[in-house]
Coordinates of C-alpha atoms in Angstrom, one line a residue:
Chain A
M1 CA 131.4 127.1 84.0
K2 CA 128.1 125.0 84.1
R3 CA 124.9 126.0 83.6
P4 CA 122.2 126.0 86.4
G5 CA 119.9 123.2 85.5
L6 CA 116.1 124.0 86.3
R7 CA 116.3 122.7 89.7
F8 CA 118.5 125.9 90.6
W9 CA 115.5 128.1 88.6
R10 CA 112.9 126.1 90.4
R11 CA 114.6 127.0 93.8
L12 CA 115.3 130.2 92.8
C13 CA 111.0 130.8 91.6
Q14 CA 110.3 128.8 95.1
S15 CA 112.3 131.4 97.2
G16 CA 111.3 134.4 95.2
A17 CA 107.6 133.6 95.8
A18 CA 108.4 132.9 99.6
L19 CA 110.3 135.9 100.2
T20 CA 107.0 138.2 98.3
F21 CA 104.7 137.1 100.8
V22 CA 107.6 138.6 103.3
G23 CA 108.2 141.8 101.2
V24 CA 104.0 142.5 100.3
P25 CA 103.1 143.5 103.7
L26 CA 106.3 145.5 104.3
L27 CA 105.4 147.8 101.2
N28 CA 101.7 148.0 102.1
L29 CA 103.2 148.7 105.9
C30 CA 104.8 151.7 103.5
E31 CA 101.5 152.7 101.9
I32 CA 102.5 150.9 98.2
D33 CA 99.5 148.6 97.3
L34 CA 100.2 148.3 93.8
I35 CA 101.4 144.6 94.8
S36 CA 98.7 143.6 97.4
G37 CA 96.8 140.1 99.1
N38 CA 97.9 136.5 99.8
L39 CA 98.3 133.5 97.6
L40 CA 94.1 133.1 98.1
S41 CA 94.3 136.5 96.2
F42 CA 96.9 138.5 95.1
N43 CA 96.8 141.8 93.2
L44 CA 99.9 143.0 90.8
A45 CA 99.2 146.5 89.4
G46 CA 96.1 145.4 88.6
L47 CA 96.3 142.1 87.0
P48 CA 94.5 139.8 89.9
F49 CA 95.6 135.8 90.8
S50 CA 93.1 134.0 92.9
D51 CA 93.0 130.2 93.9
P52 CA 91.0 128.4 92.2
L53 CA 89.3 126.8 95.6
A54 CA 88.7 129.9 97.4
A55 CA 86.4 131.2 94.1
L56 CA 84.8 128.3 93.8
Q57 CA 83.7 128.1 98.0
V58 CA 82.9 131.6 97.6
S59 CA 80.5 130.6 94.5
A60 CA 79.2 127.4 96.3
A61 CA 78.3 129.6 99.0
T62 CA 76.9 132.4 97.5
L63 CA 75.3 131.4 93.7
S64 CA 77.4 134.0 92.2
L65 CA 80.7 134.9 90.3
P66 CA 82.3 137.7 92.0
F67 CA 83.9 139.3 88.7
T68 CA 87.4 139.9 90.0
L69 CA 87.9 136.9 91.9
S70 CA 86.5 134.6 88.9
L71 CA 88.8 136.6 86.6
G72 CA 91.8 135.6 89.1
A73 CA 91.0 132.2 89.4
G74 CA 90.3 131.6 85.5
L75 CA 94.1 133.2 85.2
A76 CA 95.5 130.5 87.7
L77 CA 93.6 127.9 86.0
L78 CA 95.1 129.0 82.4
L79 CA 98.3 128.9 83.6
A80 CA 98.1 124.7 84.9
L81 CA 96.2 124.4 81.8
F82 CA 99.2 125.8 79.8
M83 CA 101.8 124.7 82.1
G84 CA 100.5 122.1 84.4
P85 CA 100.2 122.1 87.8
V86 CA 103.6 124.2 88.4
F87 CA 102.9 126.5 91.3
C88 CA 102.7 123.6 93.3
S89 CA 106.4 123.5 92.1
F90 CA 107.6 126.3 91.3
I91 CA 105.8 129.3 93.6
C92 CA 104.0 127.2 97.1
P93 CA 106.1 128.2 99.3
Y94 CA 104.7 125.8 101.7
G95 CA 106.0 123.6 99.0
L96 CA 109.5 124.6 99.3
F97 CA 109.5 123.8 103.0
S98 CA 108.3 120.7 102.3
E99 CA 111.3 119.4 100.1
L100 CA 113.3 121.2 102.1
A101 CA 112.4 119.4 105.7
Q102 CA 112.5 116.3 103.4
K103 CA 116.2 117.1 102.4
F104 CA 117.1 117.6 105.3
S105 CA 115.5 114.6 106.9
P106 CA 116.7 111.9 109.2
L107 CA 114.9 109.7 107.2
R108 CA 116.1 110.9 103.9
G109 CA 117.9 107.4 103.1
K110 CA 114.8 105.2 104.1
K111 CA 113.5 105.5 101.2
S112 CA 110.4 102.7 100.6
N113 CA 109.0 101.7 97.2
P114 CA 110.3 104.8 95.2
G115 CA 107.6 105.3 92.4
T116 CA 105.2 103.2 94.4
A117 CA 102.2 106.4 94.0
Q118 CA 101.9 106.0 90.2
K119 CA 100.0 103.0 89.6
K120 CA 97.9 104.4 91.7
S121 CA 97.4 107.9 90.8
L122 CA 93.8 108.3 91.1
P123 CA 93.3 106.7 94.4
S124 CA 95.9 109.3 95.9
L125 CA 93.4 111.9 94.8
A126 CA 90.7 110.4 95.7
G127 CA 91.3 112.2 99.8
K128 CA 91.3 115.3 97.4
I129 CA 88.3 114.5 95.7
F130 CA 86.9 114.0 98.8
L131 CA 87.9 116.4 100.4
V132 CA 87.3 119.1 98.6
C133 CA 83.0 117.4 97.6
A134 CA 82.7 117.6 101.2
G135 CA 84.0 121.3 102.0
L136 CA 81.7 122.9 99.3
S137 CA 79.0 121.0 100.7
A138 CA 79.4 121.8 104.1
V139 CA 79.8 125.5 102.8
F140 CA 76.9 125.3 100.4
F141 CA 74.7 123.6 103.0
F142 CA 75.6 124.4 106.8
A143 CA 78.5 126.8 106.8
P144 CA 78.4 129.4 104.4
A145 CA 82.3 130.5 104.8
P146 CA 85.8 129.4 102.7
L147 CA 86.4 126.6 105.5
L148 CA 88.6 124.8 103.0
N149 CA 91.2 128.0 102.8
Q150 CA 92.0 126.7 105.9
L151 CA 93.9 123.6 105.0
S152 CA 95.8 125.8 102.4
M153 CA 99.3 126.0 103.9
P154 CA 100.6 128.5 101.3
G155 CA 97.3 130.8 102.8
W156 CA 98.1 130.5 106.3
Y157 CA 101.7 131.1 105.0
S158 CA 101.3 134.2 103.2
R159 CA 98.5 134.8 105.9
A160 CA 100.5 134.3 108.9
L161 CA 102.8 137.1 107.5
Q162 CA 100.1 139.8 106.4
Q163 CA 99.0 139.3 109.5
A164 CA 102.3 139.0 111.7
I165 CA 103.9 142.5 109.7
L166 CA 100.9 144.1 109.4
H167 CA 99.1 143.7 112.9
R168 CA 101.6 142.6 115.3
E169 CA 99.2 139.0 115.5
L170 CA 100.5 135.5 115.4
L171 CA 97.9 133.2 113.9
P172 CA 97.6 129.5 114.7
G173 CA 98.2 129.1 110.9
A174 CA 101.8 129.5 112.1
A175 CA 102.1 126.6 114.1
L176 CA 100.3 124.4 112.1
I177 CA 102.7 124.7 109.3
L178 CA 105.4 123.4 111.8
L179 CA 103.2 120.5 112.7
I180 CA 102.7 119.1 109.7
L181 CA 106.3 119.9 108.6
A182 CA 107.6 118.1 111.4
L183 CA 105.1 115.6 110.7
E184 CA 106.1 114.9 106.8
V185 CA 109.1 114.6 108.5
K186 CA 108.3 112.1 110.6
V187 CA 105.3 109.9 108.3
G188 CA 106.4 109.9 105.1
K189 CA 107.2 112.2 102.2
R190 CA 105.7 115.3 101.2
F191 CA 102.4 113.3 102.3
W192 CA 99.9 116.6 102.5
C193 CA 101.2 117.8 99.2
R194 CA 100.3 114.1 97.9
Y195 CA 96.8 113.1 99.8
V196 CA 96.3 116.4 101.5
C197 CA 96.1 119.7 99.9
P198 CA 93.7 120.3 98.7
Q199 CA 94.4 123.8 96.8
S200 CA 96.4 121.6 94.4
L201 CA 93.4 119.4 93.1
P202 CA 91.6 121.7 91.1
L203 CA 95.2 122.4 88.9
I204 CA 95.4 119.3 88.7
L205 CA 92.5 118.8 87.1
A206 CA 93.1 122.2 84.8
A207 CA 96.7 120.5 83.6
R208 CA 94.5 116.8 82.9
L209 CA 92.5 118.9 80.8
G210 CA 95.3 121.3 79.2
K211 CA 97.2 117.5 78.3
G212 CA 93.9 116.7 76.9
I213 CA 92.8 119.1 74.5
L214 CA 96.1 121.2 74.4
P215 CA 98.9 119.6 72.2
Q216 CA 101.4 122.4 73.4
S217 CA 100.5 122.1 77.1
L218 CA 104.2 121.3 79.0
H219 CA 104.4 117.7 79.7
L220 CA 107.1 115.4 81.3
D221 CA 108.0 113.1 78.2
F222 CA 109.6 109.7 77.7
Q223 CA 111.5 108.0 75.6
R224 CA 111.9 104.1 76.5
S225 CA 114.5 103.4 73.9
S226 CA 117.3 106.3 75.4
C227 CA 117.1 105.7 78.9
T228 CA 120.4 103.9 79.8
C229 CA 119.8 103.3 83.9
P230 CA 119.7 99.1 84.6
A231 CA 116.6 97.9 86.4
S232 CA 118.5 98.0 89.8
D233 CA 119.0 102.0 89.0
R234 CA 116.3 103.9 88.7
P235 CA 118.1 107.5 89.7
C236 CA 115.0 109.6 88.1
L237 CA 112.6 107.8 91.3
A238 CA 114.5 108.4 93.6
A239 CA 114.7 112.0 92.1
C240 CA 110.7 111.9 92.5
S241 CA 109.5 114.0 95.6
L242 CA 106.3 113.2 95.5
R243 CA 107.6 109.3 94.8
L244 CA 106.2 108.5 91.1
N245 CA 107.2 107.0 88.3
P246 CA 108.6 109.3 85.6
R247 CA 108.9 106.3 83.4
T248 CA 106.4 106.6 81.5
D249 CA 105.0 107.8 78.2
Q250 CA 102.7 111.1 78.2
S251 CA 99.5 108.7 78.1
G252 CA 100.3 107.2 81.5
Q253 CA 102.1 110.5 83.2
S254 CA 100.8 110.3 86.8
L255 CA 98.1 113.2 87.6
S256 CA 100.0 114.5 91.1
C257 CA 103.4 115.0 88.4
T258 CA 104.0 118.9 89.3
N259 CA 106.5 119.3 85.8
C260 CA 109.2 120.4 88.6
G261 CA 111.3 118.4 86.3
D262 CA 113.8 116.7 89.2
C263 CA 113.7 113.2 87.4
V264 CA 114.6 115.1 84.0
E265 CA 117.4 117.0 85.7
V266 CA 119.0 114.0 87.6
C267 CA 118.2 111.9 84.2
R268 CA 120.0 114.8 81.6
D269 CA 123.1 113.3 82.7
R270 CA 122.6 109.4 82.1
G271 CA 120.6 109.2 78.4
G272 CA 118.4 112.2 78.5
A273 CA 115.2 109.9 78.4
L274 CA 113.1 112.3 80.6
R275 CA 112.4 115.8 79.0
L276 CA 109.9 118.5 79.8
E277 CA 108.6 119.2 76.5
R278 CA 105.4 121.1 74.7
G279 CA 104.1 119.2 72.3
N280 CA 105.4 115.1 71.2
H281 CA 108.5 115.5 71.1
F282 CA 109.8 112.1 71.1
P283 CA 107.4 110.2 68.2
R284 CA 105.2 108.0 70.0
P285 CA 106.0 104.2 69.0
G286 CA 103.3 103.2 66.3
S287 CA 103.3 106.7 64.9
G288 CA 105.5 105.5 61.7
N289 CA 108.4 107.2 62.5
S290 CA 109.4 106.3 65.7
V291 CA 112.6 106.3 66.6
S292 CA 112.6 102.6 69.2
G293 CA 115.4 100.4 68.5
Q294 CA 117.8 102.8 66.5
Chain B
M1 CA 87.0 139.9 124.9
A2 CA 87.6 141.3 121.2
P3 CA 87.1 145.2 121.1
P4 CA 83.7 146.5 119.9
F5 CA 84.2 147.0 116.3
L6 CA 82.6 147.9 113.0
R7 CA 82.5 146.5 109.0
P8 CA 84.4 148.6 106.3
P9 CA 82.3 150.9 104.1
G10 CA 80.1 149.1 101.9
A11 CA 80.1 145.7 103.8
L12 CA 78.1 143.3 103.4
S13 CA 75.5 141.6 105.8
E14 CA 77.7 139.3 108.7
K15 CA 76.5 136.5 107.2
D16 CA 77.6 136.7 103.3
L17 CA 80.7 138.6 104.1
Q18 CA 81.6 135.8 106.2
A19 CA 80.6 134.1 103.0
R20 CA 82.3 136.6 100.4
C21 CA 85.7 137.0 102.5
V22 CA 88.7 134.5 101.6
S23 CA 90.8 136.4 104.3
C24 CA 93.4 138.4 101.3
G25 CA 93.9 141.6 103.2
R26 CA 93.2 144.0 100.0
C27 CA 91.2 146.1 102.2
V28 CA 94.4 146.4 104.3
A29 CA 96.0 147.6 101.6
A30 CA 94.2 149.9 100.3
C31 CA 93.2 151.6 102.7
V32 CA 94.7 155.1 103.4
Y33 CA 94.2 155.5 106.6
S34 CA 95.6 152.0 108.1
C35 CA 91.8 151.9 109.9
I36 CA 91.4 148.0 108.1
E37 CA 92.6 145.5 110.9
M38 CA 92.4 141.6 109.8
R39 CA 90.7 139.7 112.8
P40 CA 90.1 135.9 113.6
D41 CA 86.1 135.3 113.6
H42 CA 87.2 132.3 115.4
P43 CA 90.4 131.7 117.3
F44 CA 90.9 128.5 115.2
F45 CA 88.5 127.6 112.5
G46 CA 87.6 130.9 111.1
G47 CA 89.7 133.4 108.8
E48 CA 90.3 136.8 109.1
T49 CA 87.7 139.2 108.4
P50 CA 87.6 143.5 108.2
R51 CA 87.1 144.8 111.3
V52 CA 87.3 148.8 111.7
I53 CA 87.3 149.1 115.4
Q54 CA 86.7 152.3 116.3
G55 CA 88.2 152.8 119.8
R56 CA 91.4 152.3 118.5
K57 CA 91.2 154.3 114.8
P58 CA 87.4 155.1 113.0
C59 CA 87.3 155.0 109.1
F60 CA 87.7 157.8 107.7
L61 CA 85.4 157.3 104.9
C62 CA 88.4 157.1 102.0
M63 CA 86.3 154.6 100.5
R64 CA 88.8 152.4 99.0
C65 CA 88.4 149.5 100.4
G66 CA 85.2 148.4 98.2
P67 CA 86.7 148.3 95.1
A68 CA 89.7 146.3 96.2
C69 CA 87.3 143.4 97.6
P70 CA 87.5 140.8 94.9
T71 CA 85.3 139.0 96.5
E72 CA 82.3 141.7 96.2
A73 CA 82.2 141.3 99.9
L74 CA 83.1 145.0 99.8
R75 CA 81.0 146.7 97.6
P76 CA 81.7 150.2 96.0
V77 CA 79.7 152.4 97.7
F78 CA 79.0 156.0 98.1
M79 CA 80.7 158.1 101.3
Q80 CA 77.1 158.5 101.8
E81 CA 75.9 155.0 101.6
A82 CA 78.7 153.4 103.8
G83 CA 76.5 151.9 106.2
M84 CA 78.8 151.0 108.6
G85 CA 76.4 151.8 111.9
L86 CA 75.2 154.6 113.6
A87 CA 75.9 156.8 116.4
Y88 CA 74.3 157.5 119.8
L89 CA 74.9 160.8 121.2
D90 CA 74.2 160.9 125.0
R91 CA 72.3 164.5 125.6
K92 CA 73.2 163.9 129.5
R93 CA 77.0 163.7 129.0
C94 CA 77.5 166.2 126.3
V95 CA 78.7 169.6 127.5
D96 CA 77.0 171.0 124.3
Y97 CA 73.6 170.3 126.0
Q98 CA 74.1 171.3 129.2
T99 CA 73.4 175.2 129.1
S100 CA 74.8 176.0 132.5
S101 CA 78.6 174.2 131.3
G102 CA 79.0 177.3 128.7
V103 CA 81.0 175.0 126.4
M104 CA 80.6 174.8 122.8
C105 CA 82.9 172.1 122.1
W106 CA 81.2 171.4 118.5
T107 CA 84.2 168.4 118.2
C108 CA 81.8 165.7 117.1
Y109 CA 81.0 168.1 113.7
E110 CA 84.1 169.4 112.9
R111 CA 85.0 166.4 112.4
C112 CA 82.5 164.2 111.0
P113 CA 83.4 163.0 107.5
L114 CA 79.8 163.7 106.9
K115 CA 79.6 167.8 108.0
S116 CA 76.2 169.3 108.4
S117 CA 75.0 166.5 106.8
A118 CA 75.1 163.0 109.5
I119 CA 76.0 165.6 112.8
Y120 CA 74.4 168.8 112.1
L121 CA 74.1 172.1 114.9
R122 CA 70.2 172.4 115.5
N123 CA 68.9 176.0 116.5
G124 CA 72.6 176.6 115.1
Y125 CA 74.5 175.1 118.6
I126 CA 73.5 172.0 119.3
P127 CA 75.0 168.6 117.8
T128 CA 72.8 166.7 116.2
V129 CA 72.9 163.0 114.9
D130 CA 70.5 163.1 112.0
K131 CA 69.6 158.8 112.1
D132 CA 69.1 158.4 108.0
K133 CA 72.2 160.3 107.1
C134 CA 74.7 159.1 109.9
V135 CA 77.1 156.1 108.1
G136 CA 78.3 154.9 111.8
C137 CA 82.0 155.8 110.5
G138 CA 83.4 156.1 114.3
V139 CA 85.1 159.4 114.1
C140 CA 82.9 161.0 116.2
E141 CA 82.9 158.6 118.9
Y142 CA 86.7 158.5 118.7
V143 CA 87.1 161.8 118.8
C144 CA 85.0 162.6 121.5
P145 CA 86.9 163.8 124.7
I146 CA 84.1 162.7 127.5
Q147 CA 82.8 159.8 125.3
A148 CA 79.3 161.1 124.7
I149 CA 78.7 159.3 121.4
T150 CA 78.7 155.9 121.0
V151 CA 78.6 154.2 116.9
T152 CA 75.9 151.2 117.3
P153 CA 77.4 148.7 114.2
A154 CA 74.9 147.9 111.6
R155 CA 74.9 144.3 111.9
M156 CA 73.3 145.6 115.7
L157 CA 70.5 147.4 114.4
P158 CA 67.8 145.4 114.0
G159 CA 67.0 145.9 110.3
K160 CA 69.7 147.6 109.1
D161 CA 72.4 144.5 108.4
K162 CA 70.7 143.6 105.9
T163 CA 70.5 146.1 104.5
Q164 CA 73.9 148.0 104.9
G165 CA 75.9 149.5 101.6
A166 CA 74.5 148.3 98.1
A167 CA 73.8 144.8 99.1
A168 CA 70.0 145.5 99.7
K169 CA 69.3 145.5 96.0
D170 CA 70.3 142.3 95.4
K171 CA 68.9 139.3 96.3
G172 CA 70.7 136.9 99.6
P173 CA 72.2 134.0 98.8
D174 CA 69.8 132.0 101.0
A175 CA 67.0 133.4 98.6
Q176 CA 68.7 132.1 95.5
K177 CA 69.4 128.7 97.4
A178 CA 66.1 128.0 98.5
G179 CA 64.7 128.4 95.2
I180 CA 67.4 125.8 93.9
K181 CA 66.2 123.0 97.0
E182 CA 62.2 123.9 96.1
L183 CA 63.0 123.1 91.7
A184 CA 64.7 120.0 92.9
V185 CA 61.9 119.0 95.2
K186 CA 59.1 119.7 92.3
L187 CA 61.8 118.1 89.9
A188 CA 61.4 114.5 92.2
R189 CA 58.0 114.7 92.6
L190 CA 57.7 115.3 89.1
I191 CA 59.8 112.7 88.6
L192 CA 58.9 110.5 91.6
G193 CA 55.0 111.3 90.2
K194 CA 55.6 110.2 86.7
G195 CA 57.2 106.6 87.7
A196 CA 54.2 106.3 89.7
G197 CA 52.0 106.6 87.0
G198 CA 53.7 104.6 85.0
A199 CA 53.6 101.5 87.7

């Protein structure tokens, strides 16, 4: 029997997270508050997790660092520091819906220029950087309220469920999620996650920092010499739902890569040139023990 | 129109609460009596913030929401510092004040979480609200059989909003921001002044 691959476990994690936020308000309704909150701030048996962007906004609005919120945000950033932005690929329920929407999209076969986002990884983040800066400035100068939370799709997902189950009220965010999913199917591949989602920016930056300072941080590794695919057939490019090019060495890995492992999965049966590794698995060319050409 | 509501115990002033609350709803889960509801402050743009709608279910002062709040929008306070509002008893309606009625209701007195303190019996039989000790939990308004009591939320009481709960001890974010802006202006003047002097 074939061992389940990384994608199976990823889907399991995503589905588990999506179902968790259905279960949490139900448990709370039964007066069990061992687990409470939503994806903006969450408490699991006393261990807090918070959205780092929500914590940033509160800090900008009040010029203070609430301890529990900061601790929760710190834990989320620590995870990103060691594992990369795996929240986006393994936990975010909106990410799951977005991927499923792409999978069942009628435009699925019409892929145009996969991998083009790789060359412009920083410009692709420019929109997010602008949005976060504008949002934080607005929070600081004009409207002291966490405005950017209104653009958090996982936040809306968990808030809408919480509100529907606990208070029997439908939030406009539920309609917003459906609208954006419909737009994603129509306009292009996961544009919200790639260009808009402000929540992912602190995680991406923490992951980048982790890659720089922690040699053991999780990253995608590519060994060009092991790649057996012809230039005309690049299944790894087609597999990437964020339209990135995984065929670069570690230092050239896109900032937007969420370590989802979809490219690794398709590469496994080919040459195994792509791997999710902690530390430098493949010796780099010029390091003296390069395996290139063997 | 939204029903009249109170903020939960230990809530910061209205502006600070809206600045801090991330709509996580942990106060709702923590509340033993399920008194807290999350309701949006604006139909489209505002996040949901915690409310106690005293007409539906008042706050019984279990005081578990404050410790649960991760952003300190609700502070952990004692019952006596809940600072949610102030009860007003209409003597013309309350049957205990009508000498001719011959009725001793005392429901508000009996059900008040701060019995004998926030509501006491003047002369041994007339329920009276102590303005300094009433925290505005809304129980009296909820239980009064003839709606003789109304609780005014702290945010509508002049001078009370800023002193709600433990927030009074803190310097507000506005003052801090003003300080930062003042510092920036001073720095700019210093730099510009030096530049002008050097030229």
